[in-house]
PDB file of C-alpha atoms in Angstrom:
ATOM      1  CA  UNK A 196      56.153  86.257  14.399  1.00 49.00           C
ATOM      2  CA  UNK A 197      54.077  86.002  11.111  1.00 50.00           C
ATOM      3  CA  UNK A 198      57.273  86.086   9.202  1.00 56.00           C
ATOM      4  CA  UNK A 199      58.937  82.459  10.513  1.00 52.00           C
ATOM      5  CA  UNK A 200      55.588  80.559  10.470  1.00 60.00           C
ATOM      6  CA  UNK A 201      56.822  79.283   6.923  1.00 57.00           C
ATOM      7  CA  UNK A 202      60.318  78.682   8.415  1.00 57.00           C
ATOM      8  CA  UNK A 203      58.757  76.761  12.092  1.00 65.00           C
ATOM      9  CA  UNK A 204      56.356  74.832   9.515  1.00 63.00           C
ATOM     10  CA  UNK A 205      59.015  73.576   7.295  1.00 59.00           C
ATOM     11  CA  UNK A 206      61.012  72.567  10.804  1.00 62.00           C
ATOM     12  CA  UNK A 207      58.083  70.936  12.125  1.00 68.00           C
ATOM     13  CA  UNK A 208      57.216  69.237   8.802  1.00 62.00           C
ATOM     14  CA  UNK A 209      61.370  68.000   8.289  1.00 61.00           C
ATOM     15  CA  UNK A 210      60.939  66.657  12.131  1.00 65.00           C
ATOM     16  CA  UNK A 211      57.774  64.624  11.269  1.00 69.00           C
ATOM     17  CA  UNK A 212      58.951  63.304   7.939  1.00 64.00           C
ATOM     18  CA  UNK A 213      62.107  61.884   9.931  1.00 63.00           C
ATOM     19  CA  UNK A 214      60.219  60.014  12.551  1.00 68.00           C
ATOM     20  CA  UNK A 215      57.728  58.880   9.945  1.00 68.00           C
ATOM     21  CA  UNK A 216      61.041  57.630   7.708  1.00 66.00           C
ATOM     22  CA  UNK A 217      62.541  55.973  10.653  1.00 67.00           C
ATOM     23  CA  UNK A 218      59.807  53.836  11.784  1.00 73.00           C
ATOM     24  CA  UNK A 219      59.319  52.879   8.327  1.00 72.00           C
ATOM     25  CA  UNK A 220      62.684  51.551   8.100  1.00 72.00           C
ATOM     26  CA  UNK A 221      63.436  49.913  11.317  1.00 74.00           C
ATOM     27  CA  UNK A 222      59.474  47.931   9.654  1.00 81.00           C
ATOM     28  CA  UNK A 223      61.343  47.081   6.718  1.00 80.00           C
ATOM     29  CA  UNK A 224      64.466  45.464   8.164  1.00 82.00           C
ATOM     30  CA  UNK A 225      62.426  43.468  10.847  1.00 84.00           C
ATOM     31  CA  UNK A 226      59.702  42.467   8.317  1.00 87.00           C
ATOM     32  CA  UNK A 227      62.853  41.457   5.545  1.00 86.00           C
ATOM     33  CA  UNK A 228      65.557  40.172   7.684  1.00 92.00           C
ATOM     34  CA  UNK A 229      66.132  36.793   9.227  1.00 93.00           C
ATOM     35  CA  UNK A 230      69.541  35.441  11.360  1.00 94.00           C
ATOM     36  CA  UNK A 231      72.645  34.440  10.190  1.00 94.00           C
ATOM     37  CA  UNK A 232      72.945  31.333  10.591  1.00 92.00           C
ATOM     38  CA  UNK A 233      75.992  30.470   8.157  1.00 96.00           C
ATOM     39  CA  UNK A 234      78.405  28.394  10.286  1.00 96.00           C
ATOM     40  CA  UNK A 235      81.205  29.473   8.332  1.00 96.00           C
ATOM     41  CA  UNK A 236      80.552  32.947   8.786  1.00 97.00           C
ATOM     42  CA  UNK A 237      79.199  32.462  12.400  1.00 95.00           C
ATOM     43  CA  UNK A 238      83.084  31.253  12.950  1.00 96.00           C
ATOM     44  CA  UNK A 239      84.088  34.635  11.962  1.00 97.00           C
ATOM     45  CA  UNK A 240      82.022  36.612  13.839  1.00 96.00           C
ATOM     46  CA  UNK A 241      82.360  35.088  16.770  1.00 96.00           C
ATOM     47  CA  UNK A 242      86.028  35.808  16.314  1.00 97.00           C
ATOM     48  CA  UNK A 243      84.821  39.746  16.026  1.00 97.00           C
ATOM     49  CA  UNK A 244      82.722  39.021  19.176  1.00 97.00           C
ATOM     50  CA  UNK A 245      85.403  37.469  21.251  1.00 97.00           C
ATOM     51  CA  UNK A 246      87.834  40.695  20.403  1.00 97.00           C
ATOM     52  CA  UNK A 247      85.313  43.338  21.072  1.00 96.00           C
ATOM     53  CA  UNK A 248      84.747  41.039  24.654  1.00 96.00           C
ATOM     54  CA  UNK A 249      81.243  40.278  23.372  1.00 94.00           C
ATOM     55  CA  UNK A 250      78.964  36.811  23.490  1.00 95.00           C
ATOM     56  CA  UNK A 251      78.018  37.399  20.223  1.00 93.00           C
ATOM     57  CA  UNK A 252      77.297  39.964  17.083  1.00 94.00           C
ATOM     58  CA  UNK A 253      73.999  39.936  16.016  1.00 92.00           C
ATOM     59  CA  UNK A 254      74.056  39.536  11.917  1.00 96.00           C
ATOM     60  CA  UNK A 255      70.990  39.520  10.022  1.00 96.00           C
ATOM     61  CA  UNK A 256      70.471  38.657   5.998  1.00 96.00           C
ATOM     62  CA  UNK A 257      68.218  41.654   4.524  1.00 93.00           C
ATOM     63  CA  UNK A 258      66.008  40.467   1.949  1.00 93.00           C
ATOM     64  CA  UNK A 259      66.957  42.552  -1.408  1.00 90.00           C
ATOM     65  CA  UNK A 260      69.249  41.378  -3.859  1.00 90.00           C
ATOM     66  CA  UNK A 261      71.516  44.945  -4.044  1.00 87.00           C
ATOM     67  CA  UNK A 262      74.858  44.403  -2.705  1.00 89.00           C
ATOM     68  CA  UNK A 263      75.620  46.216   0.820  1.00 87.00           C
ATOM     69  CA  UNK A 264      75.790  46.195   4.141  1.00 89.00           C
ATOM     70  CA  UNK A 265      73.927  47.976   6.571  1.00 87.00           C
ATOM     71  CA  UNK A 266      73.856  48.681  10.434  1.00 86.00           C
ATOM     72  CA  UNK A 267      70.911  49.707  13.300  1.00 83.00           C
ATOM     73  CA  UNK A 268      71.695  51.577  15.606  1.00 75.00           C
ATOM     74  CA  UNK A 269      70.399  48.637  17.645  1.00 79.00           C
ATOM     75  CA  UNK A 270      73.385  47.164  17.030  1.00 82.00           C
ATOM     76  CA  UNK A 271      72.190  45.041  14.400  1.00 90.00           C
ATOM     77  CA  UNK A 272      74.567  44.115  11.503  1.00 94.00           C
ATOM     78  CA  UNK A 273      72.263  43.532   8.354  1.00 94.00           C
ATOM     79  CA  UNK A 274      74.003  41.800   5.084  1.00 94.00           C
ATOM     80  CA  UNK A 275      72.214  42.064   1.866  1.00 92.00           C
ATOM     81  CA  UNK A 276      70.541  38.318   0.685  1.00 95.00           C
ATOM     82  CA  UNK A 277      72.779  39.609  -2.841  1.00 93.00           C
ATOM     83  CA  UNK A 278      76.037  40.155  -0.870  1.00 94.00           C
ATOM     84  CA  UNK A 279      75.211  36.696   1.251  1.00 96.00           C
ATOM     85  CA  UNK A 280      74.808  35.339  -2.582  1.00 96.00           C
ATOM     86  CA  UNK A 281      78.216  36.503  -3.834  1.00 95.00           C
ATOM     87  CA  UNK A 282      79.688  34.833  -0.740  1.00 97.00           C
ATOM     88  CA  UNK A 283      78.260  31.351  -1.629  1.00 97.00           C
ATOM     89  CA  UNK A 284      79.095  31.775  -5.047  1.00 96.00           C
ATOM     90  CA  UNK A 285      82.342  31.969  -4.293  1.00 96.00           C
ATOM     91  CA  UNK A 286      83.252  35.820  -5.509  1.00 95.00           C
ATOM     92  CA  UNK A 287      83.421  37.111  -1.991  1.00 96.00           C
ATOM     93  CA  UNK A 288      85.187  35.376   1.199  1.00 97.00           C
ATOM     94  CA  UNK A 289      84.092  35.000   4.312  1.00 97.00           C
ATOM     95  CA  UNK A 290      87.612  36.878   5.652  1.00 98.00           C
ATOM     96  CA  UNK A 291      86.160  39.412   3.566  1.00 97.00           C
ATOM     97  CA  UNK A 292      82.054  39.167   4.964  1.00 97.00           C
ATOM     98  CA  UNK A 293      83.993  39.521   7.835  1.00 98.00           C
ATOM     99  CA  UNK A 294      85.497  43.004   7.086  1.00 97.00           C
ATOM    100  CA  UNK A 295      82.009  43.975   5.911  1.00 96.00           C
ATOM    101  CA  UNK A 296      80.284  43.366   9.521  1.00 97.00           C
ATOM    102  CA  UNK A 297      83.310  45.173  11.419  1.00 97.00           C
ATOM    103  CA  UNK A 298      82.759  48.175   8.966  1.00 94.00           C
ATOM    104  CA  UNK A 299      79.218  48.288  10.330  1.00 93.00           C
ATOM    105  CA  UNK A 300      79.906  47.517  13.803  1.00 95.00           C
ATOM    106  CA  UNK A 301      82.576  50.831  13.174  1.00 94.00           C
ATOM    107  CA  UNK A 302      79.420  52.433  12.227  1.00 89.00           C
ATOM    108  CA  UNK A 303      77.220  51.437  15.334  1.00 89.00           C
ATOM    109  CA  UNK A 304      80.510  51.825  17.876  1.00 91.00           C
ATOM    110  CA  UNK A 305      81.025  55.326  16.432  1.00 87.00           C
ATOM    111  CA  UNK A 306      77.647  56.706  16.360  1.00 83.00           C
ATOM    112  CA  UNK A 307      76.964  57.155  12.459  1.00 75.00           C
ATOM    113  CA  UNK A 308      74.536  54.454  12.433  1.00 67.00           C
ATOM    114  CA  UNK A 309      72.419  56.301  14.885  1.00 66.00           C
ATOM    115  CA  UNK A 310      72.953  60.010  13.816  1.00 64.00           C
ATOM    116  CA  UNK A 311      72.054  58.510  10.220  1.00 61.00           C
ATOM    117  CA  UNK A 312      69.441  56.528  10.964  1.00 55.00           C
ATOM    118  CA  UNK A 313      70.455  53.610   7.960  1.00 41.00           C
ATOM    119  CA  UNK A 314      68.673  55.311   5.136  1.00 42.00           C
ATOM    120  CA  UNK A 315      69.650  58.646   5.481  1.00 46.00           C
ATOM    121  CA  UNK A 316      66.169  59.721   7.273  1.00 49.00           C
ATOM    122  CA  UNK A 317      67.961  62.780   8.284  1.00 52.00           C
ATOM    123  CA  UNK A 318      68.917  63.971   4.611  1.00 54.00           C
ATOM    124  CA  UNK A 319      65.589  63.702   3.425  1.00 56.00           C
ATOM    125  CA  UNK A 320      64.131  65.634   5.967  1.00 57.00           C
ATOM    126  CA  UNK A 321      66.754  68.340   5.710  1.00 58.00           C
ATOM    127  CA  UNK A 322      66.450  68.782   1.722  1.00 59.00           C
ATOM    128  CA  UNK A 323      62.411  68.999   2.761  1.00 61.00           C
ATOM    129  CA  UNK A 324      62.579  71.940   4.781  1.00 62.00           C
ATOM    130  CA  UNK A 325      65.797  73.583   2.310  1.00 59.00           C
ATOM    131  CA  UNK A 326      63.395  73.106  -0.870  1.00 62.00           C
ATOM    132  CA  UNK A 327      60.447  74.654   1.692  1.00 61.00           C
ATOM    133  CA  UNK A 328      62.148  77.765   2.498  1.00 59.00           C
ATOM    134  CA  UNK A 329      64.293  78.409  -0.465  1.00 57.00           C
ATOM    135  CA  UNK A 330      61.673  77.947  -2.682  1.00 58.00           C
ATOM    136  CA  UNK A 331      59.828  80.876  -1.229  1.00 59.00           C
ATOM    137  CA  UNK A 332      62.698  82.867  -1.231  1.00 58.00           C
ATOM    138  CA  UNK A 333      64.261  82.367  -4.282  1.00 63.00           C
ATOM    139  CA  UNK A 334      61.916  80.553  -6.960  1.00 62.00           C
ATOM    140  CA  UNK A 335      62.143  78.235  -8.869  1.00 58.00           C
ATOM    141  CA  UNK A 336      65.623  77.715  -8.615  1.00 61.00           C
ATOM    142  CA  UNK A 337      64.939  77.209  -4.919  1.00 54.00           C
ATOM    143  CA  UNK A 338      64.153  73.337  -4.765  1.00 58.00           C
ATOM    144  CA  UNK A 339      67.226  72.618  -7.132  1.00 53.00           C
ATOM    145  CA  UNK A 340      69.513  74.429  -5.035  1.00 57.00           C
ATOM    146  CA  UNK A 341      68.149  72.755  -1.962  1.00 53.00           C
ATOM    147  CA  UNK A 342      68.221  69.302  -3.607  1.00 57.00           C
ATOM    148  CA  UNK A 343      72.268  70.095  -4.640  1.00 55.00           C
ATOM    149  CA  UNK A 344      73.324  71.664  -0.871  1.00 55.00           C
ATOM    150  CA  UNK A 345      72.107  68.804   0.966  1.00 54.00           C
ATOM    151  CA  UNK A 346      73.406  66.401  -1.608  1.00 54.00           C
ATOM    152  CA  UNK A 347      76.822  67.873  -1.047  1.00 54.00           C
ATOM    153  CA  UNK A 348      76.894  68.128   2.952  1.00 52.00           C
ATOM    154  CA  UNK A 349      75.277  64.045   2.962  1.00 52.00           C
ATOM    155  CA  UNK A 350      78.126  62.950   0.428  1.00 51.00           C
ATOM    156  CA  UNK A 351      80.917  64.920   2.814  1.00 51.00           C
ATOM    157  CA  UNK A 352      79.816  63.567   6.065  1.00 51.00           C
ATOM    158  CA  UNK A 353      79.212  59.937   4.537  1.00 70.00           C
ATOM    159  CA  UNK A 354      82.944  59.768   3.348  1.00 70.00           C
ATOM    160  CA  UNK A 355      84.136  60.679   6.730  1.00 77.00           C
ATOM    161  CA  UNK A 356      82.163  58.273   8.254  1.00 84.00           C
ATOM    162  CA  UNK A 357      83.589  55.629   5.840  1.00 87.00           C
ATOM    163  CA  UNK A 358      86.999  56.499   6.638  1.00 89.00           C
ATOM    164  CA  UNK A 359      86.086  56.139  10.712  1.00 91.00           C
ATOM    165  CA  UNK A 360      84.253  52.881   9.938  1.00 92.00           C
ATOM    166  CA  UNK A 361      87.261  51.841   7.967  1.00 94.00           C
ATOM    167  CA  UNK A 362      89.534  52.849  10.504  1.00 96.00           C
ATOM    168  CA  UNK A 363      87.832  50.602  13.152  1.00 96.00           C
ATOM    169  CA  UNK A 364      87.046  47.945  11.366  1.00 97.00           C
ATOM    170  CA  UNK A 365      90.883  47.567  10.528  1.00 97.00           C
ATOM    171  CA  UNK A 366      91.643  47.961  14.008  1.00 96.00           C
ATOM    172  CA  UNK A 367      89.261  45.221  15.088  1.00 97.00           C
ATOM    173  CA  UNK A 368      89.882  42.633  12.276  1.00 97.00           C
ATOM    174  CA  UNK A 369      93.770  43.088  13.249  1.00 96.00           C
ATOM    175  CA  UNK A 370      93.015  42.913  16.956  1.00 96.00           C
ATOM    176  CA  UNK A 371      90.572  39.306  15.988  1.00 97.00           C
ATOM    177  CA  UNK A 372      93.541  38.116  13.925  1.00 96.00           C
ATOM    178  CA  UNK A 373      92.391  38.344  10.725  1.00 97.00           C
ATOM    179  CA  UNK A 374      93.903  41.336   9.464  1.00 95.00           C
ATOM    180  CA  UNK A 375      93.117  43.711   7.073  1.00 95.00           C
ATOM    181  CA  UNK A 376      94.038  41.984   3.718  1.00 96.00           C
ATOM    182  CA  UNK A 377      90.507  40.782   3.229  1.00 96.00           C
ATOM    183  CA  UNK A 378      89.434  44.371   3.713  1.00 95.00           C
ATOM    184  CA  UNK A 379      91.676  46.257   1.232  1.00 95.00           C
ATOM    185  CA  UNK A 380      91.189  42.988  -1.225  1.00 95.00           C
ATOM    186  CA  UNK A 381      87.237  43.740  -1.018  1.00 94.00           C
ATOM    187  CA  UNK A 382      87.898  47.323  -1.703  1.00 91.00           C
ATOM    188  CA  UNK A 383      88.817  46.091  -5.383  1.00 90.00           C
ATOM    189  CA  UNK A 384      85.866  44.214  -6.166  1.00 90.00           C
ATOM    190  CA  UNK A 385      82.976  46.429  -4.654  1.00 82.00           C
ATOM    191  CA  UNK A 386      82.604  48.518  -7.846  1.00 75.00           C
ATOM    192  CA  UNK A 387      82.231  45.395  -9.657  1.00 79.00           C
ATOM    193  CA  UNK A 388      80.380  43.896  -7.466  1.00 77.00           C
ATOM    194  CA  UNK A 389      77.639  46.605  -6.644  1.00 71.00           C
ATOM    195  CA  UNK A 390      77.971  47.060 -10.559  1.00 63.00           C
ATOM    196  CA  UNK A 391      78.919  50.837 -10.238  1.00 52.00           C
ATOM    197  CA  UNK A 392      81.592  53.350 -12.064  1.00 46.00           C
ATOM    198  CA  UNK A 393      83.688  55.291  -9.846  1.00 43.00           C
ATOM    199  CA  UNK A 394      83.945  57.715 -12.696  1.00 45.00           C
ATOM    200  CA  UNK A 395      80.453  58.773 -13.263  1.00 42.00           C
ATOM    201  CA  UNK A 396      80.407  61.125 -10.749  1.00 42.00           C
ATOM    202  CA  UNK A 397      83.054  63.617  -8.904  1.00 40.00           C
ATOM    203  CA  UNK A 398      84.826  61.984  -6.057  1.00 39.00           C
ATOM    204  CA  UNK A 399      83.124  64.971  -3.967  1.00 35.00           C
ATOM    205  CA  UNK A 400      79.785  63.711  -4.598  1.00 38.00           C
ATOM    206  CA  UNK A 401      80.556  60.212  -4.096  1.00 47.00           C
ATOM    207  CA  UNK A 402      78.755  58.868  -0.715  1.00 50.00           C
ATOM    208  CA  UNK A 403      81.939  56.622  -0.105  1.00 62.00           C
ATOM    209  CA  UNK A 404      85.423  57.496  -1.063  1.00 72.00           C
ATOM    210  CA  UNK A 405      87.371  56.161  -3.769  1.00 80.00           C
ATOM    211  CA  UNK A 406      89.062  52.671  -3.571  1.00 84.00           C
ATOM    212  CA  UNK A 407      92.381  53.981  -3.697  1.00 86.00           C
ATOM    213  CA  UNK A 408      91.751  56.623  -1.218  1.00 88.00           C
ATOM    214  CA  UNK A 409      90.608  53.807   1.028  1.00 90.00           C
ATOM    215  CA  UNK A 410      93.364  51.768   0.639  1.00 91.00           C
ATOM    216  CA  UNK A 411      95.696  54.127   1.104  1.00 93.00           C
ATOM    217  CA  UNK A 412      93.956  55.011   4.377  1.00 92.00           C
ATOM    218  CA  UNK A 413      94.240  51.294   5.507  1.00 93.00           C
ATOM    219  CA  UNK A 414      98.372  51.340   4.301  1.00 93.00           C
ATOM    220  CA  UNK A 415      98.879  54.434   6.682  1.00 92.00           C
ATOM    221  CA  UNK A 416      96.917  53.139   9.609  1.00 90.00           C
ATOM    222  CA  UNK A 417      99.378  49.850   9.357  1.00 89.00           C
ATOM    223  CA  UNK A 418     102.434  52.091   9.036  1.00 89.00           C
ATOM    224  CA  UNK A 419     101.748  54.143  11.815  1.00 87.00           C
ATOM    225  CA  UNK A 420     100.820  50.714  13.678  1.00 88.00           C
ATOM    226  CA  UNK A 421     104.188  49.226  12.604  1.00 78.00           C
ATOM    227  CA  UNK A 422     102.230  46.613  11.133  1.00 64.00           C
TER     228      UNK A 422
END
């Protein structure tokens, strides 16, 4: 029994970390966050809400000026106060804010948002207890390997949950009449926006998929549609 103490410790420590990591978040976002209360925007949504057969979707402005999107698995939609910016500035549409709050509602309707728990709780707590028991097996290489496994198995899952939010999020913005222009069109201006390089890392490490990949995804979907 001796033998997987270290092993039961480093569950039991991954298991607290989470909780502690979750709670800390789900602070954040209610400390940070206000309504929506755009009524340009509000139009939109309450097209989403209407095709999904709901009263409303609850949007929220998170405040931090990176550009995202993020979603509770409350059901909460939160937009980034520097995404909300590029909207009134003109660089983003509201067809395409839109596209942004069905890819999170794809996220909440599908499950990701909870299983992920919006800042990847989950990964940190597994690359805990992998740098735990690797690095008494193998040292010092241990931690690093830990670090690059979990790295690897987040960055796989996240890009098929991408593709499933995507997926949804096309269906629903076709379904609310809006279609899925604005969401191929915003494809092409998140790198610039966010103010990343596609090519500084492989496309297997990448959290979300490339832009082409996820346009092409979207042209298929409306082919096999007959859209």
């Amino acid at each position: 029994m001796l033998r997987f103490t270290p092993i039961l410790l480093a569950i039991l420590y991954a298991l607290v970390l989470y909780r502690i990591s979750v709670w800390r978040t789900h602070r954040e976002l209610d400390r940070r966050s206000t309504r929506l209360a755009d009524p340009a925007l509000k139009r939109l949504t309450d097209r989403l809400a209407g095709a999904l057969d709901l009263p409303q979707i609850p949007v929220f402005i998170y405040e931090i000026d990176p550009v995202n999107g993020l979603a509770a698995p409350d059901g909460r939609i939160f937009i980034t106060r520097g995404f909300y910016r590029k909207f009134l500035s003109g660089e983003v549409t509201g067809e395409e804010m839109a596209s942004v709050i069905a890819h999170e509602l794809g996220h909440v309707a599908l499950g990701h948002a909870r299983r992920r728990m919006i800042d990847f709780s989950g990964q940190n707590a597994l690359r805990t207890a992998l740098m735990m028991l690797l690095g008494r097996f193998i040292p010092f290489i241990g931690p690093w390997i830990a670090g690059v496994l979990t790295s690897l198995i987040a960055a796989r899952l996240s890009r098929g949950d991408e593709y499933e939010a995507d997926a949804y999020a096309a269906a629903l913005l076709t379904k609310a009449g809006i279609g899925t222009g604005p969401q191929k069109s915003l494809f092409t201006k998140l790198e610039a926006l966010t103010q990343q390089r596609a090519g500084m890392a492989p496309a297997w490490l990448m959290s979300h998929p490339k832009t082409g990949e996820r346009i092409a995804a979207l042209e298929k979907l409306e082919s096999d549609w007959g859209v």
